[in-house]
């Protein structure tokens, strides 16, 4: 029974408020945070947390079927190259925030979503974090623009009851000034599988530096039960900037 948690961090290097130690853009985004319920014929197709005005989807789920979040991935062969190709007229790749929207709207199973997210050409590298409704359905897909580099799946029988993604390839160490991964893993290991819940998952996502000055909101998703909660976040000092 999968729970999917995410912190939405955004706004690094785009200005700092010296009056209260916050990022300018992160603070501007918080009041724009909305929970969305996309319907067709009055029936929910998918739900999402987003920023009003942004047409892509970075955090969402289809009740009963799957959950999907997108993480930024930094790479030399980066998004600006993809966007450049797109401007020059090579339009065979998708905007990453729009492929997630398209999957949330149109895919009808975990397997179908996984297949599309693994194979479709995209404009920028990314991590797709996907959860399903069956035991063991949960993975982190590491993407470059053309192909999938790695699909890291839950494997509860082997004791891998969670997967964590904090904007670094799992086979590399995180940047030493930004090790949110070890913090998250320590928390999860301490909580243990039997005690994971919305409350304990929220605790993990409230632990610094998993929570930091870039965190605009926290979302908790239970695909099977169709439950979903989102919280605006502040990170009181002392708190790291990222
Ligand atoms: C910090 O200050 C900025 C600019 O004055 C304001 O927009 C923002 O809401 C403040 N944030 C917090 C957490 O106090
Ligand atoms: C959708 O729901 C609204 C409000 O309950 C209702 O007024 C409307 O007739 C419904 N539309 C359809 C197509 O069922
Ligand atoms: C979902 O599929 C429909 C029908 O093919 C299409 O019109 C729509 O644009 C798709 N949605 C997205 C977000 O791509
Ligand atoms: C789980 O997802 C599959 C599609 O992958 C769907 O057929 C099935 O009904 C779902 N199970 C539940 C309990 O919703
Ligand atoms: C799970 O939580 C209960 C209640 O707080 C506690 O008694 C138990 O020791 C915890 N289990 C583990 C393995 O930490």
Coordinates of C-alpha atoms in Angstrom, one line a residue, residues 21-142:
X21 CA 15.9 35.2 5.0
X22 CA 13.7 33.7 2.3
X23 CA 14.0 33.3 -1.5
X24 CA 12.0 35.9 -3.4
X25 CA 10.5 33.6 -6.0
X26 CA 9.7 30.8 -3.4
X27 CA 7.7 33.4 -1.4
X28 CA 5.9 34.7 -4.5
X29 CA 4.9 31.1 -5.4
X30 CA 3.4 30.1 -2.1
X31 CA 0.2 32.3 -2.4
X32 CA -0.2 30.9 -6.0
X33 CA -0.3 27.3 -4.8
X34 CA -3.5 25.6 -5.7
X35 CA -5.0 22.1 -5.4
X36 CA -6.6 21.2 -8.7
X37 CA -9.3 18.7 -9.5
X38 CA -9.5 18.0 -13.3
X39 CA -12.8 16.6 -14.3
X40 CA -14.5 15.2 -17.4
X41 CA -18.3 14.8 -17.4
X42 CA -18.2 15.9 -13.8
X43 CA -15.9 13.0 -12.8
X44 CA -12.4 13.5 -11.5
X45 CA -9.8 12.4 -14.0
X46 CA -6.8 13.5 -11.9
X47 CA -5.8 15.8 -9.0
X48 CA -2.8 18.0 -8.7
X49 CA -0.9 20.6 -6.7
X50 CA 0.4 23.4 -8.8
X51 CA 1.0 27.1 -9.1
X52 CA -1.9 29.1 -10.6
X53 CA -1.0 30.0 -14.1
X54 CA 1.4 27.2 -14.8
X55 CA 0.0 24.8 -17.4
X56 CA 2.4 21.9 -16.8
X57 CA 1.9 19.5 -13.9
X58 CA 4.7 18.5 -11.5
X59 CA 2.7 16.9 -8.7
X60 CA -0.5 14.8 -9.2
X61 CA -2.3 11.6 -9.1
X62 CA -5.1 9.6 -10.5
X63 CA -7.2 8.2 -7.6
X64 CA -7.1 4.4 -7.5
X65 CA -4.5 4.2 -10.3
X66 CA -1.2 6.0 -10.0
X67 CA 0.7 9.0 -8.6
X68 CA 3.4 11.1 -10.4
X69 CA 5.8 13.8 -9.5
X70 CA 8.6 15.4 -11.4
X71 CA 12.0 16.4 -10.1
X72 CA 14.5 18.6 -11.8
X73 CA 17.7 16.9 -13.0
X74 CA 20.9 18.9 -13.6
X75 CA 23.0 17.7 -16.5
X76 CA 25.6 19.1 -19.0
X77 CA 23.4 17.9 -21.8
X78 CA 20.7 20.0 -20.3
X79 CA 17.3 21.6 -20.9
X80 CA 18.6 24.6 -22.7
X81 CA 19.9 22.4 -25.5
X82 CA 16.5 20.8 -25.9
X83 CA 14.7 24.1 -25.8
X84 CA 17.2 25.5 -28.4
X85 CA 16.4 22.6 -30.7
X86 CA 12.7 23.2 -30.2
X87 CA 13.1 26.9 -31.1
X88 CA 15.0 25.9 -34.2
X89 CA 12.1 23.8 -35.3
X90 CA 12.9 20.2 -34.1
X91 CA 9.6 19.6 -32.3
X92 CA 9.8 15.8 -31.7
X93 CA 10.4 16.1 -28.0
X94 CA 7.9 17.1 -25.2
X95 CA 8.1 19.7 -22.5
X96 CA 8.7 17.8 -19.2
X97 CA 5.8 19.6 -17.4
X98 CA 3.5 18.7 -20.2
X99 CA 4.4 15.0 -20.6
X100 CA 3.4 14.6 -16.9
X101 CA 0.1 16.4 -17.6
X102 CA -0.6 14.3 -20.6
X103 CA 0.1 11.1 -18.6
X104 CA -2.1 12.2 -15.7
X105 CA -4.9 13.1 -18.1
X106 CA -4.7 10.2 -20.5
X107 CA -2.9 7.1 -19.1
X108 CA -5.0 4.5 -17.4
X109 CA -2.5 2.4 -15.6
X110 CA 0.8 2.4 -13.8
X111 CA 2.4 0.3 -16.5
X112 CA 1.2 2.6 -19.3
X113 CA 2.4 5.7 -17.5
X114 CA 5.8 4.0 -16.8
X115 CA 6.1 3.0 -20.5
X116 CA 5.4 6.6 -21.8
X117 CA 7.7 8.3 -19.2
X118 CA 10.5 5.9 -20.0
X119 CA 10.3 6.1 -23.8
X120 CA 9.1 9.6 -24.9
X121 CA 11.7 12.1 -26.0
X122 CA 11.7 15.1 -23.7
X123 CA 13.2 18.6 -23.8
X124 CA 15.1 18.5 -20.5
X125 CA 16.6 15.8 -18.3
X126 CA 14.3 14.9 -15.4
X127 CA 13.4 12.4 -12.7
X128 CA 9.9 11.0 -12.9
X129 CA 8.7 9.5 -9.6
X130 CA 5.8 7.1 -10.2
X131 CA 3.6 5.2 -7.7
X132 CA 0.9 2.6 -8.4
X133 CA -1.9 0.8 -6.7
X134 CA -0.3 -2.7 -6.3
X135 CA 2.3 -3.8 -3.9
X136 CA 5.8 -3.1 -5.4
X137 CA 4.5 -0.6 -7.9
X138 CA 6.7 2.5 -7.3
X139 CA 9.8 3.7 -9.2
X140 CA 12.2 6.5 -9.9
X141 CA 12.9 7.0 -13.6
X142 CA 16.1 8.8 -14.4

